[in-house]
PDB file of C-alpha atoms and ligand atoms in Angstrom:
ATOM      1  CA  MET A 238      16.964 -12.697  -7.170  1.00  0.00           C
ATOM      2  CA  PRO A 239      13.298 -11.852  -7.782  1.00  0.00           C
ATOM      3  CA  LEU A 240      10.931 -14.795  -7.267  1.00  0.00           C
ATOM      4  CA  ALA A 241       8.721 -13.884 -10.222  1.00  0.00           C
ATOM      5  CA  GLN A 242       8.472 -10.969 -12.614  1.00  0.00           C
ATOM      6  CA  LEU A 243       5.975  -9.221 -14.847  1.00  0.00           C
ATOM      7  CA  LYS A 244       7.709  -6.939 -17.298  1.00  0.00           C
ATOM      8  CA  PRO A 245       7.044  -5.841 -20.878  1.00  0.00           C
ATOM      9  CA  ASN A 246       9.005  -7.549 -23.665  1.00  0.00           C
ATOM     10  CA  TRP A 247      10.577  -5.811 -26.668  1.00  0.00           C
ATOM     11  CA  ARG A 248       7.565  -6.601 -28.888  1.00  0.00           C
ATOM     12  CA  GLN A 249       5.228  -4.786 -26.487  1.00  0.00           C
ATOM     13  CA  ARG A 250       7.620  -1.845 -26.310  1.00  0.00           C
ATOM     14  CA  ILE A 251       7.728  -1.474 -30.098  1.00  0.00           C
ATOM     15  CA  LEU A 252       3.947  -1.790 -30.300  1.00  0.00           C
ATOM     16  CA  GLU A 253       3.489   0.899 -27.681  1.00  0.00           C
ATOM     17  CA  ARG A 254       5.985   3.186 -29.367  1.00  0.00           C
ATOM     18  CA  LEU A 255       4.043   2.852 -32.627  1.00  0.00           C
ATOM     19  CA  ARG A 256       0.487   3.013 -31.296  1.00  0.00           C
ATOM     20  CA  GLY A 257       0.857   4.715 -27.914  1.00  0.00           C
ATOM     21  CA  VAL A 258      -0.650   3.427 -24.675  1.00  0.00           C
ATOM     22  CA  ALA A 259      -3.795   1.362 -25.255  1.00  0.00           C
ATOM     23  CA  PRO A 260      -7.047   3.337 -24.896  1.00  0.00           C
ATOM     24  CA  TRP A 261      -8.881   3.224 -21.573  1.00  0.00           C
ATOM     25  CA  ASN A 262     -12.068   4.594 -20.111  1.00  0.00           C
ATOM     26  CA  ALA A 263     -12.467   5.445 -16.428  1.00  0.00           C
ATOM     27  CA  ALA A 264     -16.260   5.621 -16.871  1.00  0.00           C
ATOM     28  CA  ARG A 265     -16.233   1.796 -16.909  1.00  0.00           C
ATOM     29  CA  ILE A 266     -14.990   1.508 -13.319  1.00  0.00           C
ATOM     30  CA  SER A 267     -17.472  -0.508 -11.262  1.00  0.00           C
ATOM     31  CA  ASP A 268     -15.286  -1.838  -8.446  1.00  0.00           C
ATOM     32  CA  GLU A 269     -14.904   0.444  -5.405  1.00  0.00           C
ATOM     33  CA  TRP A 270     -11.498  -0.966  -4.406  1.00  0.00           C
ATOM     34  CA  PHE A 271     -10.255  -0.243  -7.912  1.00  0.00           C
ATOM     35  CA  ARG A 272     -11.762   3.255  -7.846  1.00  0.00           C
ATOM     36  CA  ALA A 273     -10.188   4.092  -4.471  1.00  0.00           C
ATOM     37  CA  HIS A 274      -6.703   3.150  -5.702  1.00  0.00           C
ATOM     38  CA  PHE A 275      -7.075   4.471  -9.249  1.00  0.00           C
ATOM     39  CA  THR A 276      -8.279   7.869  -8.045  1.00  0.00           C
ATOM     40  CA  TYR A 277      -7.769   8.679  -4.336  1.00  0.00           C
ATOM     41  CA  ALA A 278      -4.465   6.868  -3.735  1.00  0.00           C
ATOM     42  CA  ALA A 279      -2.907   7.940  -7.028  1.00  0.00           C
ATOM     43  CA  ASP A 280      -4.055  11.553  -6.520  1.00  0.00           C
ATOM     44  CA  LEU A 281      -2.493  11.684  -3.072  1.00  0.00           C
ATOM     45  CA  VAL A 282       0.789  10.103  -4.194  1.00  0.00           C
ATOM     46  CA  HIS A 283       0.956  12.571  -7.054  1.00  0.00           C
ATOM     47  CA  ALA A 284       0.105  15.524  -4.808  1.00  0.00           C
ATOM     48  CA  TRP A 285       2.927  14.618  -2.409  1.00  0.00           C
ATOM     49  CA  LEU A 286       5.539  13.923  -5.081  1.00  0.00           C
ATOM     50  CA  HIS A 287       4.639  16.935  -7.204  1.00  0.00           C
ATOM     51  CA  PRO A 288       6.362  19.210  -8.197  1.00  0.00           C
ATOM     52  CA  GLY A 289       9.673  17.899  -6.795  1.00  0.00           C
ATOM     53  CA  VAL A 290       9.415  14.663  -8.796  1.00  0.00           C
ATOM     54  CA  ASP A 291       8.562  14.912 -12.495  1.00  0.00           C
ATOM     55  CA  LEU A 292       6.704  11.658 -13.099  1.00  0.00           C
ATOM     56  CA  ARG A 293       7.280  11.927 -16.854  1.00  0.00           C
ATOM     57  CA  SER A 294      11.006  11.415 -16.451  1.00  0.00           C
ATOM     58  CA  ALA A 295      11.396   9.918 -12.949  1.00  0.00           C
ATOM     59  CA  ARG A 296      12.279   6.306 -12.140  1.00  0.00           C
ATOM     60  CA  LEU A 297      10.040   5.086  -9.335  1.00  0.00           C
ATOM     61  CA  LEU A 298       9.792   2.032  -7.127  1.00  0.00           C
ATOM     62  CA  ASN A 299       6.586   1.079  -5.319  1.00  0.00           C
ATOM     63  CA  PHE A 300       7.439  -0.968  -2.227  1.00  0.00           C
ATOM     64  CA  GLY A 301       4.483  -3.252  -1.382  1.00  0.00           C
ATOM     65  CA  CYS A 302       2.686  -2.522  -4.656  1.00  0.00           C
ATOM     66  CA  GLY A 303      -0.117  -5.059  -4.072  1.00  0.00           C
ATOM     67  CA  ASP A 304      -2.258  -5.356  -7.186  1.00  0.00           C
ATOM     68  CA  GLY A 305      -0.512  -2.393  -8.849  1.00  0.00           C
ATOM     69  CA  ILE A 306      -3.682  -0.340  -9.473  1.00  0.00           C
ATOM     70  CA  THR A 307      -2.105   2.827  -8.048  1.00  0.00           C
ATOM     71  CA  ASP A 308       0.943   2.397 -10.282  1.00  0.00           C
ATOM     72  CA  LEU A 309      -1.303   1.970 -13.304  1.00  0.00           C
ATOM     73  CA  ALA A 310      -3.143   5.188 -12.426  1.00  0.00           C
ATOM     74  CA  LEU A 311       0.122   7.102 -12.051  1.00  0.00           C
ATOM     75  CA  VAL A 312       1.033   6.044 -15.587  1.00  0.00           C
ATOM     76  CA  LEU A 313      -2.364   6.531 -17.247  1.00  0.00           C
ATOM     77  CA  ARG A 314      -3.521   9.632 -15.363  1.00  0.00           C
ATOM     78  CA  TYR A 315      -0.258  11.369 -14.498  1.00  0.00           C
ATOM     79  CA  GLY A 316       2.077  10.305 -17.298  1.00  0.00           C
ATOM     80  CA  ALA A 317       4.598   8.336 -15.212  1.00  0.00           C
ATOM     81  CA  THR A 318       7.022   6.503 -17.491  1.00  0.00           C
ATOM     82  CA  ALA A 319       8.871   4.073 -15.195  1.00  0.00           C
ATOM     83  CA  ILE A 320       7.386   2.435 -12.104  1.00  0.00           C
ATOM     84  CA  HIS A 321       8.677  -0.846 -10.751  1.00  0.00           C
ATOM     85  CA  GLY A 322       6.423  -2.527  -8.187  1.00  0.00           C
ATOM     86  CA  VAL A 323       7.770  -5.038  -5.657  1.00  0.00           C
ATOM     87  CA  ASP A 324       5.798  -7.151  -3.243  1.00  0.00           C
ATOM     88  CA  ILE A 325       6.101 -10.415  -1.341  1.00  0.00           C
ATOM     89  CA  ARG A 326       2.787 -11.531  -2.903  1.00  0.00           C
ATOM     90  CA  ARG A 327       1.809 -11.736  -6.545  1.00  0.00           C
ATOM     91  CA  GLU A 328      -1.441  -9.798  -6.635  1.00  0.00           C
ATOM     92  CA  TYR A 329      -0.036  -7.670  -9.463  1.00  0.00           C
ATOM     93  CA  ALA A 330      -0.366 -10.692 -11.766  1.00  0.00           C
ATOM     94  CA  LYS A 331      -4.125  -9.940 -11.769  1.00  0.00           C
ATOM     95  CA  LEU A 332      -3.607  -6.390 -13.044  1.00  0.00           C
ATOM     96  CA  PRO A 333      -3.907  -7.150 -16.795  1.00  0.00           C
ATOM     97  CA  ARG A 334      -7.313  -8.776 -16.195  1.00  0.00           C
ATOM     98  CA  ILE A 335      -8.475  -6.144 -13.700  1.00  0.00           C
ATOM     99  CA  ALA A 336      -7.447  -3.296 -16.019  1.00  0.00           C
ATOM    100  CA  ARG A 337      -9.310  -4.958 -18.895  1.00  0.00           C
ATOM    101  CA  GLU A 338     -12.464  -5.310 -16.801  1.00  0.00           C
ATOM    102  CA  GLN A 339     -12.368  -1.906 -15.098  1.00  0.00           C
ATOM    103  CA  LEU A 340     -10.924   0.316 -17.832  1.00  0.00           C
ATOM    104  CA  GLY A 341     -11.239  -1.640 -21.069  1.00  0.00           C
ATOM    105  CA  LEU A 342      -7.425  -1.461 -21.267  1.00  0.00           C
ATOM    106  CA  ALA A 343      -6.164  -4.098 -23.707  1.00  0.00           C
ATOM    107  CA  ARG A 344      -2.555  -4.227 -22.423  1.00  0.00           C
ATOM    108  CA  LEU A 345      -0.588  -2.778 -19.544  1.00  0.00           C
ATOM    109  CA  PRO A 346       1.639   0.204 -20.388  1.00  0.00           C
ATOM    110  CA  CYS A 347       5.325  -0.634 -20.788  1.00  0.00           C
ATOM    111  CA  ALA A 348       6.074   1.901 -18.052  1.00  0.00           C
ATOM    112  CA  LEU A 349       5.026  -0.757 -15.527  1.00  0.00           C
ATOM    113  CA  SER A 350       7.023  -3.704 -14.271  1.00  0.00           C
ATOM    114  CA  PHE A 351       6.570  -5.875 -11.193  1.00  0.00           C
ATOM    115  CA  GLU A 352       8.461  -8.443  -9.206  1.00  0.00           C
ATOM    116  CA  THR A 353       7.873 -10.737  -6.260  1.00  0.00           C
ATOM    117  CA  ILE A 354      10.562 -10.640  -3.592  1.00  0.00           C
ATOM    118  CA  ALA A 355      11.273 -12.615  -0.447  1.00  0.00           C
ATOM    119  CA  PRO A 356      10.479 -10.570   2.702  1.00  0.00           C
ATOM    120  CA  GLY A 357      13.444  -8.337   3.456  1.00  0.00           C
ATOM    121  CA  ALA A 358      15.321  -9.259   0.262  1.00  0.00           C
ATOM    122  CA  PRO A 359      17.726  -6.407  -0.557  1.00  0.00           C
ATOM    123  CA  LEU A 360      16.845  -4.385  -3.642  1.00  0.00           C
ATOM    124  CA  ALA A 361      19.663  -1.863  -3.824  1.00  0.00           C
ATOM    125  CA  GLY A 362      21.981  -4.201  -5.757  1.00  0.00           C
ATOM    126  CA  ARG A 363      19.543  -4.218  -8.695  1.00  0.00           C
ATOM    127  CA  HIS A 364      17.734  -0.885  -8.274  1.00  0.00           C
ATOM    128  CA  LYS A 365      19.996   2.141  -8.124  1.00  0.00           C
ATOM    129  CA  ASP A 366      19.717   5.908  -8.548  1.00  0.00           C
ATOM    130  CA  LEU A 367      15.936   5.941  -8.319  1.00  0.00           C
ATOM    131  CA  ASP A 368      14.250   9.337  -8.200  1.00  0.00           C
ATOM    132  CA  ALA A 369      11.507   8.233  -5.838  1.00  0.00           C
ATOM    133  CA  VAL A 370      10.175   5.352  -3.784  1.00  0.00           C
ATOM    134  CA  LEU A 371       6.545   5.139  -2.743  1.00  0.00           C
ATOM    135  CA  SER A 372       4.756   2.892  -0.322  1.00  0.00           C
ATOM    136  CA  TRP A 373       1.015   2.818   0.370  1.00  0.00           C
ATOM    137  CA  SER A 374      -0.472   1.015   3.388  1.00  0.00           C
ATOM    138  CA  THR A 375       2.479  -1.351   3.554  1.00  0.00           C
ATOM    139  CA  PHE A 376       4.889  -0.431   6.342  1.00  0.00           C
ATOM    140  CA  GLU A 377       2.472  -1.490   9.081  1.00  0.00           C
ATOM    141  CA  HIS A 378       2.681  -5.029   7.620  1.00  0.00           C
ATOM    142  CA  VAL A 379       6.471  -5.370   7.501  1.00  0.00           C
ATOM    143  CA  GLN A 380       7.944  -7.535  10.258  1.00  0.00           C
ATOM    144  CA  ARG A 381       9.495  -5.346  12.951  1.00  0.00           C
ATOM    145  CA  ALA A 382      12.984  -6.807  12.685  1.00  0.00           C
ATOM    146  CA  GLN A 383      13.001  -6.053   8.948  1.00  0.00           C
ATOM    147  CA  LEU A 384      11.911  -2.424   9.186  1.00  0.00           C
ATOM    148  CA  LEU A 385      15.301  -0.781   9.640  1.00  0.00           C
ATOM    149  CA  PRO A 386      17.167  -2.997   7.118  1.00  0.00           C
ATOM    150  CA  ILE A 387      14.417  -2.357   4.548  1.00  0.00           C
ATOM    151  CA  LEU A 388      14.449   1.400   5.138  1.00  0.00           C
ATOM    152  CA  ARG A 389      18.253   1.396   4.784  1.00  0.00           C
ATOM    153  CA  ASP A 390      17.964  -0.639   1.583  1.00  0.00           C
ATOM    154  CA  LEU A 391      15.342   1.732   0.104  1.00  0.00           C
ATOM    155  CA  HIS A 392      17.585   4.662   1.061  1.00  0.00           C
ATOM    156  CA  ALA A 393      20.398   2.973  -0.865  1.00  0.00           C
ATOM    157  CA  CYS A 394      18.107   2.530  -3.917  1.00  0.00           C
ATOM    158  CA  LEU A 395      17.623   6.301  -4.220  1.00  0.00           C
ATOM    159  CA  ARG A 396      19.866   8.817  -5.902  1.00  0.00           C
ATOM    160  CA  PRO A 397      21.160  11.605  -3.659  1.00  0.00           C
ATOM    161  CA  GLY A 398      18.225  13.995  -3.160  1.00  0.00           C
ATOM    162  CA  GLY A 399      15.727  11.271  -4.130  1.00  0.00           C
ATOM    163  CA  VAL A 400      12.528  11.060  -2.095  1.00  0.00           C
ATOM    164  CA  PHE A 401      10.403   8.423  -0.406  1.00  0.00           C
ATOM    165  CA  PHE A 402       6.658   9.022  -0.045  1.00  0.00           C
ATOM    166  CA  MET A 403       5.070   6.747   2.521  1.00  0.00           C
ATOM    167  CA  GLN A 404       1.470   6.454   3.647  1.00  0.00           C
ATOM    168  CA  ILE A 405       0.142   4.287   6.488  1.00  0.00           C
ATOM    169  CA  GLU A 406      -3.563   4.027   7.313  1.00  0.00           C
ATOM    170  CA  PRO A 407      -4.873   2.898   9.707  1.00  0.00           C
ATOM    171  CA  LEU A 408      -2.114   3.046  12.335  1.00  0.00           C
ATOM    172  CA  PHE A 409      -2.426   0.192  14.848  1.00  0.00           C
ATOM    173  CA  TYR A 410      -3.534   2.125  17.949  1.00  0.00           C
ATOM    174  CA  SER A 411      -6.171   4.145  16.094  1.00  0.00           C
ATOM    175  CA  PRO A 412      -9.877   3.189  16.324  1.00  0.00           C
ATOM    176  CA  PHE A 413      -9.762   0.734  13.404  1.00  0.00           C
ATOM    177  CA  GLY A 414      -6.022   0.053  13.458  1.00  0.00           C
ATOM    178  CA  SER A 415      -6.689  -3.676  13.512  1.00  0.00           C
ATOM    179  CA  HIS A 416      -7.613  -3.515   9.793  1.00  0.00           C
ATOM    180  CA  LEU A 417     -10.681  -5.537  10.843  1.00  0.00           C
ATOM    181  CA  ARG A 418     -13.299  -2.861  10.222  1.00  0.00           C
ATOM    182  CA  ARG A 419     -14.767  -4.957   7.433  1.00  0.00           C
ATOM    183  CA  TYR A 420     -16.085  -7.188  10.226  1.00  0.00           C
ATOM    184  CA  ILE A 421     -15.914  -5.190  13.479  1.00  0.00           C
ATOM    185  CA  GLU A 422     -17.362  -1.683  13.625  1.00  0.00           C
ATOM    186  CA  THR A 423     -16.610  -0.922  17.296  1.00  0.00           C
ATOM    187  CA  PRO A 424     -13.746   1.607  17.557  1.00  0.00           C
ATOM    188  CA  TRP A 425     -10.593   0.308  19.342  1.00  0.00           C
ATOM    189  CA  GLN A 426     -12.191  -3.118  19.843  1.00  0.00           C
ATOM    190  CA  HIS A 427      -8.789  -4.759  19.213  1.00  0.00           C
ATOM    191  CA  LEU A 428      -7.379  -2.939  22.258  1.00  0.00           C
ATOM    192  CA  LEU A 429     -10.393  -3.775  24.420  1.00  0.00           C
ATOM    193  CA  VAL A 430     -10.921  -7.523  23.950  1.00  0.00           C
ATOM    194  CA  ASP A 431      -8.599 -10.501  23.421  1.00  0.00           C
ATOM    195  CA  GLU A 432      -7.746 -12.258  20.143  1.00  0.00           C
ATOM    196  CA  ASP A 433     -10.257 -15.066  20.673  1.00  0.00           C
ATOM    197  CA  ALA A 434     -13.091 -12.563  21.055  1.00  0.00           C
ATOM    198  CA  LEU A 435     -11.997 -10.759  17.892  1.00  0.00           C
ATOM    199  CA  TRP A 436     -11.874 -13.992  15.911  1.00  0.00           C
ATOM    200  CA  GLN A 437     -15.319 -14.997  17.201  1.00  0.00           C
ATOM    201  CA  ALA A 438     -16.729 -11.619  16.139  1.00  0.00           C
ATOM    202  CA  ILE A 439     -15.236 -12.079  12.679  1.00  0.00           C
ATOM    203  CA  GLN A 440     -16.626 -15.581  12.373  1.00  0.00           C
ATOM    204  CA  ALA A 441     -20.074 -14.403  13.483  1.00  0.00           C
ATOM    205  CA  HIS A 442     -20.126 -11.665  10.835  1.00  0.00           C
ATOM    206  CA  GLN A 443     -22.809 -12.160   8.199  1.00  0.00           C
ATOM    207  CA  GLY A 444     -23.733 -10.096   5.190  1.00  0.00           C
ATOM    208  CA  THR A 445     -21.866  -8.010   2.693  1.00  0.00           C
ATOM    209  CA  LEU A 446     -18.616  -6.138   3.233  1.00  0.00           C
ATOM    210  CA  ASP A 447     -17.865  -2.510   2.363  1.00  0.00           C
ATOM    211  CA  ALA A 448     -16.888  -2.808  -1.304  1.00  0.00           C
ATOM    212  CA  ALA A 449     -14.083  -0.238  -0.953  1.00  0.00           C
ATOM    213  CA  GLU A 450     -12.444  -2.537   1.646  1.00  0.00           C
ATOM    214  CA  VAL A 451     -12.588  -5.728  -0.403  1.00  0.00           C
ATOM    215  CA  ASP A 452      -9.516  -6.330  -2.528  1.00  0.00           C
ATOM    216  CA  PHE A 453      -9.231  -8.588  -5.556  1.00  0.00           C
ATOM    217  CA  GLY A 454      -7.878 -11.396  -3.351  1.00  0.00           C
ATOM    218  CA  PHE A 455     -11.387 -11.981  -1.972  1.00  0.00           C
ATOM    219  CA  ALA A 456     -12.391 -14.069  -4.978  1.00  0.00           C
ATOM    220  CA  ASP A 457      -9.415 -16.411  -4.396  1.00  0.00           C
ATOM    221  CA  PHE A 458     -10.181 -16.977  -0.729  1.00  0.00           C
ATOM    222  CA  GLY A 459     -13.990 -17.040  -0.655  1.00  0.00           C
ATOM    223  CA  ALA A 460     -15.934 -15.476   2.238  1.00  0.00           C
ATOM    224  CA  GLN A 461     -14.661 -17.851   4.957  1.00  0.00           C
ATOM    225  CA  GLY A 462     -11.064 -17.994   3.722  1.00  0.00           C
ATOM    226  CA  TYR A 463     -10.985 -14.192   3.506  1.00  0.00           C
ATOM    227  CA  LYS A 464     -11.935 -13.948   7.186  1.00  0.00           C
ATOM    228  CA  LYS A 465      -8.940 -16.124   8.080  1.00  0.00           C
ATOM    229  CA  PHE A 466      -6.649 -14.158   5.750  1.00  0.00           C
ATOM    230  CA  VAL A 467      -7.699 -10.808   7.218  1.00  0.00           C
ATOM    231  CA  PHE A 468      -7.364 -12.088  10.798  1.00  0.00           C
ATOM    232  CA  ASP A 469      -3.874 -13.485  10.111  1.00  0.00           C
ATOM    233  CA  GLU A 470      -2.939 -10.098   8.641  1.00  0.00           C
ATOM    234  CA  TYR A 471      -4.138  -8.495  11.880  1.00  0.00           C
ATOM    235  CA  LEU A 472      -1.981 -10.850  13.965  1.00  0.00           C
ATOM    236  CA  ALA A 473       1.055  -9.992  11.836  1.00  0.00           C
ATOM    237  CA  LEU A 474       0.727  -6.185  12.117  1.00  0.00           C
ATOM    238  CA  ASN A 475       3.895  -4.619  13.541  1.00  0.00           C
ATOM    239  CA  ARG A 476       1.969  -2.122  15.740  1.00  0.00           C
ATOM    240  CA  LEU A 477       4.197   0.744  14.681  1.00  0.00           C
ATOM    241  CA  THR A 478       3.441   4.284  15.877  1.00  0.00           C
ATOM    242  CA  ALA A 479       4.181   7.407  13.836  1.00  0.00           C
ATOM    243  CA  ASP A 480       7.004   8.393  16.229  1.00  0.00           C
ATOM    244  CA  GLU A 481       8.628   4.952  15.945  1.00  0.00           C
ATOM    245  CA  LEU A 482       8.520   5.074  12.167  1.00  0.00           C
ATOM    246  CA  LEU A 483      10.031   8.552  12.030  1.00  0.00           C
ATOM    247  CA  ASP A 484      12.781   7.431  14.362  1.00  0.00           C
ATOM    248  CA  LEU A 485      13.563   4.403  12.157  1.00  0.00           C
ATOM    249  CA  ALA A 486      13.515   6.526   8.987  1.00  0.00           C
ATOM    250  CA  THR A 487      15.995   8.936  10.556  1.00  0.00           C
ATOM    251  CA  GLN A 488      18.227   6.041  11.661  1.00  0.00           C
ATOM    252  CA  ALA A 489      18.152   4.788   8.059  1.00  0.00           C
ATOM    253  CA  GLY A 490      19.602   8.113   6.905  1.00  0.00           C
ATOM    254  CA  PHE A 491      16.472   9.910   5.688  1.00  0.00           C
ATOM    255  CA  SER A 492      15.585  13.489   6.483  1.00  0.00           C
ATOM    256  CA  VAL A 493      11.945  14.484   6.815  1.00  0.00           C
ATOM    257  CA  LEU A 494      10.799  16.924   4.126  1.00  0.00           C
ATOM    258  CA  ARG A 495       7.109  16.868   5.060  1.00  0.00           C
ATOM    259  CA  GLU A 496       4.960  15.081   7.588  1.00  0.00           C
ATOM    260  CA  GLU A 497       1.212  14.936   8.197  1.00  0.00           C
ATOM    261  CA  ARG A 498      -0.448  13.060  11.037  1.00  0.00           C
ATOM    262  CA  ARG A 499      -4.177  12.775  10.434  1.00  0.00           C
ATOM    263  CA  MET A 500      -6.261  12.508  13.595  1.00  0.00           C
ATOM    264  CA  VAL A 501      -9.744  11.134  14.192  1.00  0.00           C
ATOM    265  CA  ASP A 502     -12.355  12.898  16.266  1.00  0.00           C
ATOM    266  CA  LEU A 503     -13.818  10.177  18.494  1.00  0.00           C
ATOM    267  CA  PRO A 504     -14.211   9.917  22.271  1.00  0.00           C
ATOM    268  CA  ILE A 505     -11.546   7.624  23.774  1.00  0.00           C
ATOM    269  CA  PRO A 506     -13.187   4.811  25.797  1.00  0.00           C
ATOM    270  CA  ALA A 507     -12.612   5.069  29.559  1.00  0.00           C
ATOM    271  CA  ALA A 508     -10.889   1.647  29.534  1.00  0.00           C
ATOM    272  CA  LEU A 509      -8.125   2.992  27.264  1.00  0.00           C
ATOM    273  CA  GLN A 510      -7.582   6.335  28.956  1.00  0.00           C
ATOM    274  CA  GLY A 511      -4.246   6.323  30.750  1.00  0.00           C
ATOM    275  CA  ARG A 512      -3.192   3.091  28.990  1.00  0.00           C
ATOM    276  CA  TYR A 513      -2.068   4.773  25.753  1.00  0.00           C
ATOM    277  CA  PRO A 514      -1.285   8.428  24.961  1.00  0.00           C
ATOM    278  CA  PRO A 515      -4.302  10.150  23.344  1.00  0.00           C
ATOM    279  CA  GLU A 516      -2.182  11.386  20.437  1.00  0.00           C
ATOM    280  CA  VAL A 517      -1.346   7.733  19.631  1.00  0.00           C
ATOM    281  CA  LEU A 518      -4.951   6.518  19.977  1.00  0.00           C
ATOM    282  CA  LEU A 519      -6.294   9.276  17.741  1.00  0.00           C
ATOM    283  CA  ASN A 520      -3.597   9.214  15.045  1.00  0.00           C
ATOM    284  CA  ASN A 521      -5.207   7.260  12.228  1.00  0.00           C
ATOM    285  CA  GLU A 522      -2.971   8.069   9.281  1.00  0.00           C
ATOM    286  CA  LEU A 523       0.622   9.057   8.615  1.00  0.00           C
ATOM    287  CA  LEU A 524       1.836  10.690   5.414  1.00  0.00           C
ATOM    288  CA  LEU A 525       5.564  11.210   5.070  1.00  0.00           C
ATOM    289  CA  LEU A 526       7.904  12.636   2.492  1.00  0.00           C
ATOM    290  CA  LEU A 527      11.470  11.585   3.241  1.00  0.00           C
ATOM    291  CA  GLN A 528      14.622  12.567   1.417  1.00  0.00           C
ATOM    292  CA  LYS A 529      18.004  10.950   0.913  1.00  0.00           C
TER     293      LYS A 529
HETATM  294  C1  SAM B 783      -2.453  -3.583   2.607  1.00  0.00           C
HETATM  295  S1  SAM B 783      -1.494  -4.164   1.309  1.00  0.00           S
HETATM  296  C2  SAM B 783      -1.277  -2.695   0.353  1.00  0.00           C
HETATM  297  C3  SAM B 783      -0.966  -3.009  -1.068  1.00  0.00           C
HETATM  298  C4  SAM B 783      -0.967  -1.798  -2.005  1.00  0.00           C
HETATM  299  N1  SAM B 783       0.063  -0.848  -1.647  1.00  0.00           N
HETATM  300  C5  SAM B 783      -2.326  -1.157  -2.043  1.00  0.00           C
HETATM  301  O1  SAM B 783      -2.438   0.025  -1.753  1.00  0.00           O
HETATM  302  O2  SAM B 783      -3.291  -1.853  -2.363  1.00  0.00           O
HETATM  303  C6  SAM B 783       0.112  -4.384   2.035  1.00  0.00           C
HETATM  304  C7  SAM B 783       1.090  -4.973   1.051  1.00  0.00           C
HETATM  305  O3  SAM B 783       2.374  -5.025   1.641  1.00  0.00           O
HETATM  306  C8  SAM B 783       2.993  -6.189   1.167  1.00  0.00           C
HETATM  307  N2  SAM B 783       4.136  -6.483   2.048  1.00  0.00           N
HETATM  308  C9  SAM B 783       4.114  -6.855   3.349  1.00  0.00           C
HETATM  309  N3  SAM B 783       5.363  -7.048   3.797  1.00  0.00           N
HETATM  310  C10 SAM B 783       6.196  -6.773   2.766  1.00  0.00           C
HETATM  311  C11 SAM B 783       7.616  -6.794   2.597  1.00  0.00           C
HETATM  312  N4  SAM B 783       8.435  -7.140   3.595  1.00  0.00           N
HETATM  313  N5  SAM B 783       8.127  -6.460   1.403  1.00  0.00           N
HETATM  314  C12 SAM B 783       7.306  -6.093   0.388  1.00  0.00           C
HETATM  315  N6  SAM B 783       5.959  -6.064   0.477  1.00  0.00           N
HETATM  316  C13 SAM B 783       5.415  -6.397   1.652  1.00  0.00           C
HETATM  317  C14 SAM B 783       1.868  -7.208   1.205  1.00  0.00           C
HETATM  318  O4  SAM B 783       2.125  -8.359   0.458  1.00  0.00           O
HETATM  319  C15 SAM B 783       0.718  -6.393   0.657  1.00  0.00           C
HETATM  320  O5  SAM B 783       0.609  -6.466  -0.742  1.00  0.00           O
END
């Protein structure tokens, strides 16, 4: 059972059928986090799904949808007509307000629905014959023991031939794989010093954060609470490598249609040479298109 849901009611559906999707204006965007998801993330998802998946007729699921900005962009900018977002948090509940502020959008399109799930809760019983699943910067946060069951469950959600587009950035062993770059600018610092030193560096951080790295949860936590939240997220990272993920995806029954490992061009510190393979240390991002 979903823990909470956000889905359009019949009144909204009739209204949208009569008047169309509410008007919106991308020129109003002022928040860099919003811009990055509304443009870059949505463009990349679309580029990887297109032309195999026709967003105008496809049924999609976004696993780890967060605040749902990317889903909204896929509907408004690329004409997607059915995207269901699931997440263990409820950041998507902010989307109506965020979309009003950033786009002047009076109501969310009926193409969007969201639900909160318990970690690892199976979805395939309620979501079947999907054309595509997508997941953006999420699989590095899933607990290790849940990875294979979740991949198997997402495989079961898809129709035969359906696809799963997955993006992970930054991968754990890459220079900023700690996800702590908002506070710590030294590449690979998380592999060079212990957790106490990392936490002290975060606590000592003063000043503003890169706006593109600050999500809409910041306002809930405040500056100090956000430091704790981000550090706890670091501690919970599953430290997955690209090879491990591909192996798990194959075990879950997927075949790999397309794969891209993006590498960074930075000198590996002497202290890490010989401790980790260079191709793991330099692999910052993984883009995958899997097929059932
Ligand atoms: C870095 S955020 C990315 C959110 C969103 N995809 C985006 O691009 O903004 C990672 C998301 O994964 C979600 N998440 C972590 N573990 C999960 C799980 N087992 N099932 C579903 N969502 C999960 C988190 O709650 C969080 O919203």
